[in-house]
Structure formats: structure tokens, C-alpha cells
mmCIF file of C-alpha atoms and ligand atoms in Angstrom:
data_model
loop_
_atom_site.group_PDB
_atom_site.id
_atom_site.type_symbol
_atom_site.label_atom_id
_atom_site.label_comp_id
_atom_site.label_asym_id
_atom_site.label_seq_id
_atom_site.Cartn_x
_atom_site.Cartn_y
_atom_site.Cartn_z
ATOM 1 C CA MET Q 1 17.941 -0.460 -88.501
ATOM 2 C CA LEU Q 2 18.499 2.268 -85.151
ATOM 3 C CA LYS Q 3 14.686 2.112 -85.822
ATOM 4 C CA THR Q 4 13.617 -1.496 -85.891
ATOM 5 C CA LEU Q 5 15.837 -2.081 -82.964
ATOM 6 C CA SER Q 6 14.055 0.790 -80.921
ATOM 7 C CA ILE Q 7 10.972 -1.084 -81.856
ATOM 8 C CA ALA Q 8 11.864 -4.593 -81.302
ATOM 9 C CA PHE Q 9 13.277 -3.549 -77.965
ATOM 10 C CA ALA Q 10 10.306 -1.383 -76.625
ATOM 11 C CA GLY Q 11 7.840 -4.621 -77.442
ATOM 12 C CA ILE Q 12 10.059 -6.790 -75.213
ATOM 13 C CA LEU Q 13 9.582 -4.116 -72.405
ATOM 14 C CA ALA Q 14 5.981 -4.160 -72.948
ATOM 15 C CA ALA Q 15 5.754 -7.630 -72.944
ATOM 16 C CA ALA Q 16 7.529 -7.832 -69.714
ATOM 17 C CA GLY Q 17 5.322 -5.016 -68.437
ATOM 18 C CA ALA Q 18 2.193 -7.237 -69.121
ATOM 19 C CA TYR Q 19 3.983 -10.133 -67.628
ATOM 20 C CA ALA Q 20 4.473 -8.665 -64.438
ATOM 21 C CA GLN Q 21 1.077 -7.296 -64.172
ATOM 22 C CA ARG Q 22 -0.562 -10.915 -65.096
ATOM 23 C CA GLY Q 23 1.362 -13.385 -63.152
ATOM 24 C CA GLY Q 24 4.535 -12.090 -61.738
ATOM 25 C CA ALA Q 25 4.917 -10.365 -58.359
ATOM 26 C CA PRO Q 26 1.894 -8.317 -57.498
ATOM 27 C CA GLN Q 27 2.322 -5.170 -56.030
ATOM 28 C CA PRO Q 28 1.204 -4.874 -52.430
ATOM 29 C CA GLN Q 29 -2.206 -3.378 -51.556
ATOM 30 C CA ALA Q 30 -3.557 -1.922 -48.147
ATOM 31 C CA ILE Q 31 -6.816 -0.861 -47.224
ATOM 32 C CA GLN Q 32 -8.119 2.165 -45.003
ATOM 33 C CA GLN Q 33 -11.306 3.386 -43.552
ATOM 34 C CA VAL Q 34 -12.121 6.848 -45.273
ATOM 35 C CA LYS Q 35 -15.475 7.129 -43.325
ATOM 36 C CA PRO Q 36 -17.437 4.435 -41.421
ATOM 37 C CA GLY Q 37 -18.628 2.562 -44.013
ATOM 38 C CA LEU Q 38 -16.326 3.597 -46.767
ATOM 39 C CA PHE Q 39 -12.907 2.138 -47.399
ATOM 40 C CA MET Q 40 -10.047 3.015 -49.880
ATOM 41 C CA VAL Q 41 -7.518 0.407 -51.386
ATOM 42 C CA THR Q 42 -4.178 1.601 -52.440
ATOM 43 C CA GLY Q 43 -1.577 -0.311 -54.379
ATOM 44 C CA ALA Q 44 -1.811 -2.299 -57.829
ATOM 45 C CA GLY Q 45 -3.142 0.129 -60.017
ATOM 46 C CA GLY Q 46 -5.452 3.043 -58.940
ATOM 47 C CA ASN Q 47 -6.841 3.744 -55.797
ATOM 48 C CA THR Q 48 -10.140 1.508 -55.511
ATOM 49 C CA THR Q 49 -13.200 2.885 -53.206
ATOM 50 C CA VAL Q 50 -15.449 0.437 -51.295
ATOM 51 C CA ARG Q 51 -18.484 1.493 -50.237
ATOM 52 C CA VAL Q 52 -20.581 -1.130 -47.656
ATOM 53 C CA THR Q 53 -24.241 -1.367 -47.380
ATOM 54 C CA ASN Q 54 -26.432 -4.009 -46.024
ATOM 55 C CA ALA Q 55 -27.453 -5.222 -49.544
ATOM 56 C CA GLY Q 56 -24.119 -5.233 -51.000
ATOM 57 C CA LEU Q 57 -21.273 -3.189 -52.009
ATOM 58 C CA ILE Q 58 -20.534 -0.542 -54.407
ATOM 59 C CA VAL Q 59 -17.010 -1.129 -55.924
ATOM 60 C CA VAL Q 60 -14.987 2.046 -57.736
ATOM 61 C CA ASP Q 61 -12.408 0.880 -59.866
ATOM 62 C CA GLY Q 62 -10.715 -2.642 -59.798
ATOM 63 C CA LYS Q 63 -7.011 -2.340 -60.018
ATOM 64 C CA LEU Q 64 -4.641 -3.650 -62.906
ATOM 65 C CA PRO Q 65 -5.566 -6.665 -64.985
ATOM 66 C CA GLY Q 66 -4.194 -10.188 -63.004
ATOM 67 C CA GLU Q 67 -5.555 -13.289 -60.873
ATOM 68 C CA ALA Q 68 -3.191 -12.160 -57.998
ATOM 69 C CA ASN Q 69 -4.058 -8.370 -57.748
ATOM 70 C CA TYR Q 70 -8.144 -9.221 -58.225
ATOM 71 C CA ASN Q 71 -7.832 -12.005 -55.090
ATOM 72 C CA ALA Q 72 -5.357 -9.670 -52.880
ATOM 73 C CA LEU Q 73 -8.279 -6.790 -53.505
ATOM 74 C CA MET Q 74 -11.311 -9.000 -52.666
ATOM 75 C CA ALA Q 75 -9.362 -10.586 -49.717
ATOM 76 C CA LEU Q 76 -8.714 -6.945 -48.240
ATOM 77 C CA ILE Q 77 -12.383 -6.334 -48.936
ATOM 78 C CA LYS Q 78 -13.383 -9.421 -47.444
ATOM 79 C CA GLY Q 79 -11.620 -8.688 -44.029
ATOM 80 C CA VAL Q 80 -14.107 -5.501 -43.987
ATOM 81 C CA SER Q 81 -17.374 -6.954 -44.982
ATOM 82 C CA ASP Q 82 -18.770 -10.641 -45.978
ATOM 83 C CA GLN Q 83 -21.237 -8.828 -48.496
ATOM 84 C CA PRO Q 84 -20.795 -9.432 -52.226
ATOM 85 C CA VAL Q 85 -20.190 -6.951 -54.723
ATOM 86 C CA LYS Q 86 -23.029 -5.845 -56.644
ATOM 87 C CA TYR Q 87 -21.636 -2.912 -58.787
ATOM 88 C CA LEU Q 88 -18.225 -2.005 -59.843
ATOM 89 C CA ILE Q 89 -18.105 1.817 -60.988
ATOM 90 C CA VAL Q 90 -15.138 2.278 -63.410
ATOM 91 C CA THR Q 91 -14.297 6.057 -63.595
ATOM 92 C CA HIS Q 92 -12.384 5.758 -67.311
ATOM 93 C CA HIS Q 93 -10.794 2.907 -69.436
ATOM 94 C CA HIS Q 94 -7.615 2.732 -68.440
ATOM 95 C CA ALA Q 95 -6.035 -0.796 -67.212
ATOM 96 C CA ASP Q 96 -4.849 0.672 -63.875
ATOM 97 C CA HIS Q 97 -8.857 0.915 -63.134
ATOM 98 C CA THR Q 98 -10.579 -1.473 -65.580
ATOM 99 C CA GLY Q 99 -7.941 -4.185 -65.479
ATOM 100 C CA ASN Q 100 -10.130 -6.836 -63.416
ATOM 101 C CA ASP Q 101 -13.492 -5.699 -65.097
ATOM 102 C CA GLN Q 102 -14.243 -9.382 -66.474
ATOM 103 C CA ARG Q 103 -13.601 -11.155 -63.011
ATOM 104 C CA PHE Q 104 -16.052 -8.904 -61.195
ATOM 105 C CA ILE Q 105 -18.630 -9.207 -63.885
ATOM 106 C CA ASP Q 106 -17.750 -13.414 -63.696
ATOM 107 C CA ALA Q 107 -18.336 -12.899 -60.016
ATOM 108 C CA GLY Q 108 -21.599 -11.439 -60.258
ATOM 109 C CA ALA Q 109 -21.456 -7.647 -60.425
ATOM 110 C CA GLN Q 110 -22.517 -5.205 -62.988
ATOM 111 C CA VAL Q 111 -19.829 -2.885 -64.170
ATOM 112 C CA VAL Q 112 -20.868 0.680 -64.362
ATOM 113 C CA GLY Q 113 -19.305 3.362 -66.695
ATOM 114 C CA THR Q 114 -19.926 6.218 -69.497
ATOM 115 C CA GLN Q 115 -20.456 5.394 -73.141
ATOM 116 C CA ASN Q 116 -17.274 7.181 -74.183
ATOM 117 C CA LEU Q 117 -15.637 4.833 -71.889
ATOM 118 C CA LYS Q 118 -17.102 2.056 -73.745
ATOM 119 C CA MET Q 119 -16.040 3.598 -76.939
ATOM 120 C CA ASN Q 120 -12.632 4.418 -75.551
ATOM 121 C CA LEU Q 121 -12.344 0.652 -74.742
ATOM 122 C CA GLU Q 122 -12.489 -0.334 -78.468
ATOM 123 C CA THR Q 123 -9.400 1.348 -79.587
ATOM 124 C CA TYR Q 124 -7.553 1.014 -76.517
ATOM 125 C CA ALA Q 125 -4.300 -0.647 -77.521
ATOM 126 C CA TYR Q 126 -3.529 -2.534 -73.993
ATOM 127 C CA ASP Q 127 -3.301 -6.596 -73.461
ATOM 128 C CA PRO Q 128 -5.130 -7.803 -72.112
ATOM 129 C CA LYS Q 129 -7.895 -5.398 -73.020
ATOM 130 C CA PRO Q 130 -10.209 -4.351 -70.259
ATOM 131 C CA ALA Q 131 -13.826 -6.001 -70.425
ATOM 132 C CA PRO Q 132 -16.390 -3.343 -71.299
ATOM 133 C CA PRO Q 133 -19.178 -2.215 -68.849
ATOM 134 C CA THR Q 134 -22.453 -3.979 -68.435
ATOM 135 C CA ILE Q 135 -24.073 -0.876 -67.912
ATOM 136 C CA THR Q 136 -23.458 2.405 -69.454
ATOM 137 C CA TYR Q 137 -24.968 5.805 -68.940
ATOM 138 C CA PRO Q 138 -25.246 8.379 -71.931
ATOM 139 C CA SER Q 139 -26.111 11.628 -70.080
ATOM 140 C CA ALA Q 140 -24.029 13.696 -67.498
ATOM 141 C CA GLU Q 141 -25.298 12.103 -64.166
ATOM 142 C CA TYR Q 142 -26.452 8.619 -63.594
ATOM 143 C CA LYS Q 143 -27.856 7.464 -59.838
ATOM 144 C CA LEU Q 144 -27.332 3.918 -57.979
ATOM 145 C CA GLU Q 145 -29.443 2.864 -55.095
ATOM 146 C CA LEU Q 146 -28.681 -0.005 -52.979
ATOM 147 C CA GLY Q 147 -29.569 -0.809 -49.540
ATOM 148 C CA GLY Q 148 -30.820 2.594 -48.665
ATOM 149 C CA VAL Q 149 -27.424 4.321 -49.752
ATOM 150 C CA THR Q 150 -27.687 6.607 -52.904
ATOM 151 C CA VAL Q 151 -24.284 6.481 -55.112
ATOM 152 C CA GLU Q 152 -23.960 9.685 -58.133
ATOM 153 C CA LEU Q 153 -21.951 9.138 -60.910
ATOM 154 C CA HIS Q 154 -21.273 12.693 -62.797
ATOM 155 C CA HIS Q 155 -19.733 13.157 -66.002
ATOM 156 C CA PHE Q 156 -18.614 16.674 -65.663
ATOM 157 C CA GLY Q 157 -17.519 16.932 -68.816
ATOM 158 C CA ARG Q 158 -13.664 15.782 -70.420
ATOM 159 C CA ALA Q 159 -10.903 16.003 -68.336
ATOM 160 C CA HIS Q 160 -8.220 12.920 -67.952
ATOM 161 C CA THR Q 161 -10.142 11.378 -70.934
ATOM 162 C CA SER Q 162 -13.456 12.173 -72.282
ATOM 163 C CA GLY Q 163 -15.292 9.096 -70.246
ATOM 164 C CA ASP Q 164 -14.511 10.190 -66.626
ATOM 165 C CA THR Q 165 -16.764 9.459 -63.922
ATOM 166 C CA VAL Q 166 -16.733 11.114 -60.688
ATOM 167 C CA VAL Q 167 -18.246 9.123 -58.227
ATOM 168 C CA TYR Q 168 -20.218 11.069 -55.182
ATOM 169 C CA PHE Q 169 -21.200 9.613 -51.851
ATOM 170 C CA PRO Q 170 -24.008 12.296 -50.767
ATOM 171 C CA ASN Q 171 -24.630 11.090 -47.397
ATOM 172 C CA LEU Q 172 -21.157 10.411 -46.292
ATOM 173 C CA LYS Q 173 -19.567 13.616 -48.050
ATOM 174 C CA VAL Q 174 -16.940 11.926 -49.995
ATOM 175 C CA VAL Q 175 -16.282 11.856 -53.655
ATOM 176 C CA SER Q 176 -13.773 9.658 -55.700
ATOM 177 C CA VAL Q 177 -12.221 12.001 -58.125
ATOM 178 C CA SER Q 178 -9.639 9.430 -59.824
ATOM 179 C CA ASP Q 179 -7.088 10.807 -62.441
ATOM 180 C CA VAL Q 180 -8.809 14.026 -62.458
ATOM 181 C CA VAL Q 181 -6.917 15.231 -59.584
ATOM 182 C CA THR Q 182 -3.231 14.097 -58.938
ATOM 183 C CA THR Q 183 -0.720 14.028 -56.272
ATOM 184 C CA GLY Q 184 2.553 14.729 -55.215
ATOM 185 C CA LYS Q 185 5.023 15.125 -58.146
ATOM 186 C CA THR Q 186 2.676 13.389 -60.501
ATOM 187 C CA GLY Q 187 1.122 16.265 -63.027
ATOM 188 C CA PRO Q 188 -2.500 16.158 -64.674
ATOM 189 C CA LEU Q 189 -2.237 13.489 -67.783
ATOM 190 C CA ILE Q 190 -4.156 14.414 -70.579
ATOM 191 C CA ASP Q 191 -4.856 11.503 -72.775
ATOM 192 C CA TYR Q 192 -5.619 13.423 -76.212
ATOM 193 C CA ALA Q 193 -6.088 9.866 -77.699
ATOM 194 C CA GLY Q 194 -8.681 8.784 -74.970
ATOM 195 C CA GLY Q 195 -10.621 12.099 -75.548
ATOM 196 C CA GLY Q 196 -8.838 14.237 -72.729
ATOM 197 C CA SER Q 197 -8.761 17.834 -72.409
ATOM 198 C CA ALA Q 198 -7.066 20.621 -70.631
ATOM 199 C CA VAL Q 199 -9.413 23.213 -71.573
ATOM 200 C CA GLU Q 200 -12.531 21.281 -70.466
ATOM 201 C CA TRP Q 201 -10.829 20.166 -67.353
ATOM 202 C CA THR Q 202 -10.987 23.247 -65.084
ATOM 203 C CA HIS Q 203 -14.651 23.391 -65.335
ATOM 204 C CA VAL Q 204 -14.703 19.389 -64.309
ATOM 205 C CA LEU Q 205 -12.612 20.533 -61.274
ATOM 206 C CA ASP Q 206 -15.586 23.615 -60.803
ATOM 207 C CA GLY Q 207 -18.077 20.691 -61.015
ATOM 208 C CA ILE Q 208 -16.340 18.592 -58.510
ATOM 209 C CA LEU Q 209 -16.071 21.864 -55.988
ATOM 210 C CA ASN Q 210 -20.019 22.601 -56.285
ATOM 211 C CA LEU Q 211 -20.154 19.128 -54.573
ATOM 212 C CA ASP Q 212 -20.544 19.499 -50.588
ATOM 213 C CA PHE Q 213 -17.573 16.757 -49.931
ATOM 214 C CA ASP Q 214 -14.539 16.890 -47.232
ATOM 215 C CA ALA Q 215 -13.052 13.885 -47.951
ATOM 216 C CA ALA Q 216 -11.832 13.335 -51.665
ATOM 217 C CA ILE Q 217 -10.004 10.026 -52.890
ATOM 218 C CA PRO Q 218 -7.889 10.542 -55.870
ATOM 219 C CA GLY Q 219 -6.475 7.950 -58.695
ATOM 220 C CA ASN Q 220 -3.188 7.791 -56.290
ATOM 221 C CA GLY Q 221 -1.963 8.663 -53.143
ATOM 222 C CA GLY Q 222 -3.924 9.777 -49.988
ATOM 223 C CA VAL Q 223 -7.036 10.799 -48.892
ATOM 224 C CA LEU Q 224 -7.657 14.840 -50.123
ATOM 225 C CA THR Q 225 -9.587 17.755 -48.302
ATOM 226 C CA LYS Q 226 -11.901 19.786 -50.329
ATOM 227 C CA ALA Q 227 -8.874 23.123 -49.827
ATOM 228 C CA ASP Q 228 -6.568 20.451 -51.154
ATOM 229 C CA VAL Q 229 -8.912 20.182 -54.388
ATOM 230 C CA GLN Q 230 -9.404 23.903 -54.652
ATOM 231 C CA ALA Q 231 -5.788 24.098 -54.604
ATOM 232 C CA TYR Q 232 -5.085 21.796 -56.986
ATOM 233 C CA LYS Q 233 -7.685 23.884 -59.343
ATOM 234 C CA THR Q 234 -5.626 26.990 -58.699
ATOM 235 C CA LYS Q 235 -2.637 25.705 -59.669
ATOM 236 C CA PHE Q 236 -4.224 23.852 -62.344
ATOM 237 C CA ASP Q 237 -5.396 27.507 -63.733
ATOM 238 C CA THR Q 238 -1.930 28.867 -62.987
ATOM 239 C CA VAL Q 239 -0.220 26.232 -65.157
ATOM 240 C CA MET Q 240 -2.962 26.876 -68.254
ATOM 241 C CA ALA Q 241 -2.848 30.617 -68.170
ATOM 242 C CA ARG Q 242 0.925 30.237 -68.314
ATOM 243 C CA ALA Q 243 1.149 28.310 -71.333
ATOM 244 C CA ARG Q 244 -1.711 30.836 -72.971
ATOM 245 C CA GLU Q 245 0.731 33.385 -72.194
ATOM 246 C CA LEU Q 246 3.847 31.638 -73.851
ATOM 247 C CA ILE Q 247 1.491 30.910 -76.858
ATOM 248 C CA LYS Q 248 0.916 34.619 -77.257
ATOM 249 C CA GLN Q 249 4.476 35.185 -76.752
ATOM 250 C CA GLY Q 250 4.730 32.632 -79.837
ATOM 251 C CA VAL Q 251 6.756 29.830 -78.357
ATOM 252 C CA PRO Q 252 6.291 26.599 -80.640
ATOM 253 C CA GLN Q 253 3.833 23.907 -79.856
ATOM 254 C CA ASP Q 254 6.941 21.544 -79.554
ATOM 255 C CA LYS Q 255 8.376 23.713 -77.128
ATOM 256 C CA LEU Q 256 5.472 24.677 -75.179
ATOM 257 C CA ALA Q 257 4.715 21.939 -72.486
ATOM 258 C CA ALA Q 258 8.650 22.124 -71.563
ATOM 259 C CA GLU Q 259 8.690 25.771 -71.161
ATOM 260 C CA ILE Q 260 6.092 26.252 -68.957
ATOM 261 C CA LYS Q 261 6.982 27.351 -65.437
ATOM 262 C CA THR Q 262 6.111 24.886 -62.747
ATOM 263 C CA ASP Q 263 9.050 25.125 -60.325
ATOM 264 C CA ASP Q 264 6.559 26.672 -57.248
ATOM 265 C CA ILE Q 265 3.923 24.114 -58.820
ATOM 266 C CA GLY Q 266 5.263 21.213 -57.985
ATOM 267 C CA TRP Q 267 3.998 19.368 -61.210
ATOM 268 C CA ALA Q 268 3.787 19.545 -64.649
ATOM 269 C CA PRO Q 269 1.221 18.380 -66.869
ATOM 270 C CA ARG Q 270 1.741 15.424 -68.733
ATOM 271 C CA VAL Q 271 1.224 16.459 -72.678
ATOM 272 C CA PRO Q 272 1.387 13.380 -74.864
ATOM 273 C CA LYS Q 273 0.056 14.876 -77.856
ATOM 274 C CA ALA Q 274 2.108 18.533 -78.232
ATOM 275 C CA ASP Q 275 -0.283 19.304 -81.431
ATOM 276 C CA ALA Q 276 -3.417 18.825 -79.422
ATOM 277 C CA PHE Q 277 -2.085 20.746 -76.037
ATOM 278 C CA TYR Q 278 -1.379 23.805 -78.540
ATOM 279 C CA ALA Q 279 -4.449 23.937 -80.475
ATOM 280 C CA GLU Q 280 -6.949 23.566 -77.622
ATOM 281 C CA LEU Q 281 -5.452 26.336 -75.600
ATOM 282 C CA SER Q 282 -4.915 28.765 -79.015
ATOM 283 C CA ALA Q 283 -8.989 28.375 -79.217
ATOM 284 C CA SER Q 284 -9.788 28.839 -75.731
ATOM 285 C CA LYS Q 285 -9.298 32.186 -73.426
HETATM 286 ZN ZN1 ZN O 1 -5.680 6.902 -65.757
#
């Protein structure tokens, strides 16, 4: 009885959340210039990146689902450029990044993401389910050229999900890292259901740090420097080394995440599947 009640209650909460995202009060958004020709829009989901070219716009991540969120984003973009959006790159399948894919497609844009992102969307239980990309890339790298501007899409491996794309703007030395780098007290979410991996995550951070950049746009929060990303990797590796040490000491899987010392880190990893976290750390060095 108790179980039935709590499931019903969770259902109501989920419905209320979906309603708020669809029609209710939209979260405020704000646009700022990161470099001449490149902007970041915060709010209403993950951070959005806007790259302006004289042949159209390349946008990274399109906010939580909702006409109001989409319209507010487009109004801010129109404030800095009257060019149409030609490409929407989606960094992974979560709805705070993919929520308005269909609206961008309807407005004439191509939506670009990894094949794994498309696969993750098939089993993604979210209402409304985001539309799949119109262009998928299967390998580690993909390039877009528009108006003399090159944009590199990198899949360095599994981290937040199995479908993560890091978007690099080489001539501006900016990289959009999405939820592979978290900010503030928010720790990395290892989305095992979406193919995420704590063990591979560190190699993905290496891949990012091998790029020549001085500004990184995270999934949430303000613009980061390369030193910030390096510091994040050091903390990430420290947390994983501590987790491996706890496994050696015999800490059981259901206590592992909670027992990691993180008071000097500032965040704790978010581990939705204790068994998967324990298994992959046990099997790696
Ligand atoms: Zn995410």
C-alpha cells in the first residue's frame, strides 16, 4: 500500500514537472559574449553556445522542452544576429539539452549528434521525448564548415553518457564541454543507464585538455578557464583514487559513494547505480 502510494505521488510530481517545462512559468535566460562571434545563453536547461558566421548560426544545445523556452532562446539569439540557425549540435540525449530539437528541425536546422545519442534516446523515458538528430556521426570526430568557420565535434569516449560530444571552436580557442565538467557544488553525474562511465571519464577530460583553448563552456554555470578544467580533472582523479582505495579496504558497493571523502573537493560524484560504479572501478586500476 505504502509502495503504491509513493509511486502515485512520484507520478504526480513528474507530471507537475513536465507541465512546468511545457507551459508553466519559463525559467529566465540570459545571453553573454564569450568571444567576438561566440555567445553563451544560460538558464532554462543546459548552457547554450551560439557561434555566428556570415552564412548562418551553429548552436550547441537547445534548452528544456517548451515553446516558451524555445521562443525566449531565439529572441536572445536574434538580439545578437539575424542569421538563421543552420545547425543545432546536441551534446547528449538529456532533455535539458535536446528538449527543443523538433522545433529547431521545423525551423529548418539540422540537428547533429552521435549515433550513441540517437540510440540513448530510443530508451529514454522522458515526456515529451526529444526528437532524434537528423545527422549522426559514428566515429570519434566530425567537422562542420559554415561561412568559413570550422567546428570540430569530438567524441572522446564515455563520460556523462555514452553519446557525449565535446564541441571545439579552434579559431576562437573555445570548447563547449557540456555536462562532462560540472560547476559549483554539483558533482559529475555518471548516467549508467545512458552508458556513462567514471573510468572513461578521466580519458575524456584528457582529450579536452589536449585541445588548445582558453575558455570552456560547461553544461551549467559560468565560463571556465583551461586551468579550471585541469583542476576539475585533478579532483575527479582524486575522488576515483579514493573510491578504489575504499574498495580495496572492503567497503561494500551500497556504501561506496557515500564513504568517499569529498569535503576538500567541494562536490561528490552522483552515482545512480551503486553496483555499476563499484564494478567498473573494481575492474580498473
Ligand atoms: Zn546531462
